[in-house]
GROMACS .gro file of C-alpha atoms in nm:
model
  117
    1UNK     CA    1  -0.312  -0.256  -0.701
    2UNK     CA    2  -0.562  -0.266  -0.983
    3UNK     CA    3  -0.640  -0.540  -1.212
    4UNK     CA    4  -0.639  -0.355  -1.570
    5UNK     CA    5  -0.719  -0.558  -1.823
    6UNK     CA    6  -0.553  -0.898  -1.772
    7UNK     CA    7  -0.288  -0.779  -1.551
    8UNK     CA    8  -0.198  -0.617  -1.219
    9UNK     CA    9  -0.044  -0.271  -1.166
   10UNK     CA   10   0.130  -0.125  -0.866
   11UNK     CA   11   0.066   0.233  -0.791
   12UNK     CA   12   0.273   0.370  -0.483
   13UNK     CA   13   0.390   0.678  -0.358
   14UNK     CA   14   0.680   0.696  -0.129
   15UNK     CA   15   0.895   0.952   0.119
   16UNK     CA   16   1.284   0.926   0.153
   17UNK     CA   17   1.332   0.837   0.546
   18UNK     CA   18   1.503   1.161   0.579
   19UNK     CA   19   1.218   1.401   0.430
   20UNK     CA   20   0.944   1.230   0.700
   21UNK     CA   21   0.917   1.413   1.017
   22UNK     CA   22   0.872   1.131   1.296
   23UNK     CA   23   0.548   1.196   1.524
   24UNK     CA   24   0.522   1.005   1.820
   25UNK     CA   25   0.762   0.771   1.771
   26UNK     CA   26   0.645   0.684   1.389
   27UNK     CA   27   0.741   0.802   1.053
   28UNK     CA   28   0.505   0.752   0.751
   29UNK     CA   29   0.418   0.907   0.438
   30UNK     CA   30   0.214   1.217   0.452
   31UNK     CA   31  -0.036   1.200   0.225
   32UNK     CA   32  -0.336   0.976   0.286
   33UNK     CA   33  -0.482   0.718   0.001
   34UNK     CA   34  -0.770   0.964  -0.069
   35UNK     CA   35  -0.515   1.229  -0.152
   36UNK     CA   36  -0.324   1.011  -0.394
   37UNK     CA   37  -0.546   0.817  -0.528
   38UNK     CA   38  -0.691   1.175  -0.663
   39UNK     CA   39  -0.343   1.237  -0.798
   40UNK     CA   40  -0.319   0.856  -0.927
   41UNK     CA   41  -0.689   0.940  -1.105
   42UNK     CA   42  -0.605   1.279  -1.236
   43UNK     CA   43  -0.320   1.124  -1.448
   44UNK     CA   44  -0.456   0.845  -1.559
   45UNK     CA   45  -0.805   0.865  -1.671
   46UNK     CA   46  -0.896   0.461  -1.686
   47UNK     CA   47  -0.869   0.460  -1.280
   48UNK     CA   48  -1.111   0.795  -1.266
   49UNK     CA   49  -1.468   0.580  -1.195
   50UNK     CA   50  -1.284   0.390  -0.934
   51UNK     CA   51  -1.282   0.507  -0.548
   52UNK     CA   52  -0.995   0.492  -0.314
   53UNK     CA   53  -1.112   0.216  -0.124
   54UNK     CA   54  -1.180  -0.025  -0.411
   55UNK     CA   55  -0.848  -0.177  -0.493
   56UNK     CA   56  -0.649  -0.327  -0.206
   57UNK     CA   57  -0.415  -0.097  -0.065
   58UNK     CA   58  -0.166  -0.073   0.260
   59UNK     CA   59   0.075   0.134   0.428
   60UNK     CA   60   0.450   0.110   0.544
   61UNK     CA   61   0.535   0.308   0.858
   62UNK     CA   62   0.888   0.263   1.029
   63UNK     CA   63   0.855   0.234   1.422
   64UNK     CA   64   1.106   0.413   1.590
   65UNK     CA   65   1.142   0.173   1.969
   66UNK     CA   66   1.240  -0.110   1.760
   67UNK     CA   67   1.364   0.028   1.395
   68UNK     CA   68   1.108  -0.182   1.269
   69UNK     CA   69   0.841  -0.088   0.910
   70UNK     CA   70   0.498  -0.209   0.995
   71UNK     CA   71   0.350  -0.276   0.682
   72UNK     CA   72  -0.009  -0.307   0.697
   73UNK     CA   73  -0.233  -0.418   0.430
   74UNK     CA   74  -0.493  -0.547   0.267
   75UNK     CA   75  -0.475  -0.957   0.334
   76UNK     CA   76  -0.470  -1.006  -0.060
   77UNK     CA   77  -0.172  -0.750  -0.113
   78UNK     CA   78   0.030  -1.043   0.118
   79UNK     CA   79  -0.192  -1.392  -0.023
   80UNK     CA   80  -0.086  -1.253  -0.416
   81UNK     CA   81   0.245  -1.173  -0.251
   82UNK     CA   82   0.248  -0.803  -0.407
   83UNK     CA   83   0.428  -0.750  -0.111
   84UNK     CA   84   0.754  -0.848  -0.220
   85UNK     CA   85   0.747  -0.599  -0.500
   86UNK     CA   86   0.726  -0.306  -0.267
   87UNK     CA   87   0.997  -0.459  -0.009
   88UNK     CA   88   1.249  -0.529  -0.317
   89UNK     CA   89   1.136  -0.173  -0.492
   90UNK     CA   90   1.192   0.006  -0.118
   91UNK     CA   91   1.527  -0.190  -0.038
   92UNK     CA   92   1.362  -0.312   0.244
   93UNK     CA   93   1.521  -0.606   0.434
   94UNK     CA   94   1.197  -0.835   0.535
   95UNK     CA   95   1.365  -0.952   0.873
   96UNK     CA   96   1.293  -0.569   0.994
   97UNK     CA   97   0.967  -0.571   0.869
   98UNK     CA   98   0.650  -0.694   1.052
   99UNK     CA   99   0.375  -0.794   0.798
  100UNK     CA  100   0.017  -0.728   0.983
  101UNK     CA  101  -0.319  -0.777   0.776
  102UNK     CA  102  -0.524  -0.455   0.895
  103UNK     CA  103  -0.943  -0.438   0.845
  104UNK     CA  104  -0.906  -0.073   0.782
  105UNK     CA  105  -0.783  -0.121   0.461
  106UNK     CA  106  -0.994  -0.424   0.310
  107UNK     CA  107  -1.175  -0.387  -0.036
  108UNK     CA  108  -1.474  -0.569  -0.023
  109UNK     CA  109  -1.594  -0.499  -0.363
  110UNK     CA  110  -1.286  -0.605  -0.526
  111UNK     CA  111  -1.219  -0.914  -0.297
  112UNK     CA  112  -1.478  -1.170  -0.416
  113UNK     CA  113  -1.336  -1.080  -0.825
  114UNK     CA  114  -0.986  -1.077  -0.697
  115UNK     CA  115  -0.985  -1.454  -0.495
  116UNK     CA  116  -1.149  -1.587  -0.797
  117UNK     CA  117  -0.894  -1.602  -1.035
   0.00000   0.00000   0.00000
């Protein structure tokens, strides 16, 4: 979710439920942020000096006990309420969806510039 200029941008990649193969009880994309963020860099050439890690980022996974998406993020992907975009763009309903802020996917660098504004 990079800040380009004055605005925000969502870059996402997404599975259809049916193409994930559930492992242990879970289903979630394939591909892992370093992976796509390579792709997301090799087309467009303004995100190339940026890492992986620097923008805040998340994951959905659907939880097969409960039929329940975990989405884990970055706290500022819920506080800016980017959120919403990805439930509304993925259909989604939010009352099967259990929001949880997760450490492994802070951006430090990005957080002091991003809170500021």
């Amino acid at each position: 979710m990079p800040l380009l200029g004055n605005r925000f941008e969502i870059f996402e990649r997404s599975s259809s439920f049916d193409e994930v193969t559930p492992l242990g009880g879970f289903k979630t994309h394939p591909q892992g942020h370093v992976e796509v963020w390579d792709e997301f860099r090799r087309e467009r050439q303004d995100l190339r000096r940026f890492p992986y890690e620097y923008f805040p980022r998340g994951r959905v996974n659907w939880r097969e006990d409960d039929n329940t998406y975990l989405f884990l993020a970055d706290a500022l992907v819920f506080e800016q309420e980017m959120h919403q975009i990805l439930l509304d763009d993925w259909h989604l309903r939010s009352e099967k969806v259990l929001f949880l802020r997760d450490p492994h996917y802070k951006s430090p660098r990005f957080t002091r510039a991003w809170r500021g504004m």
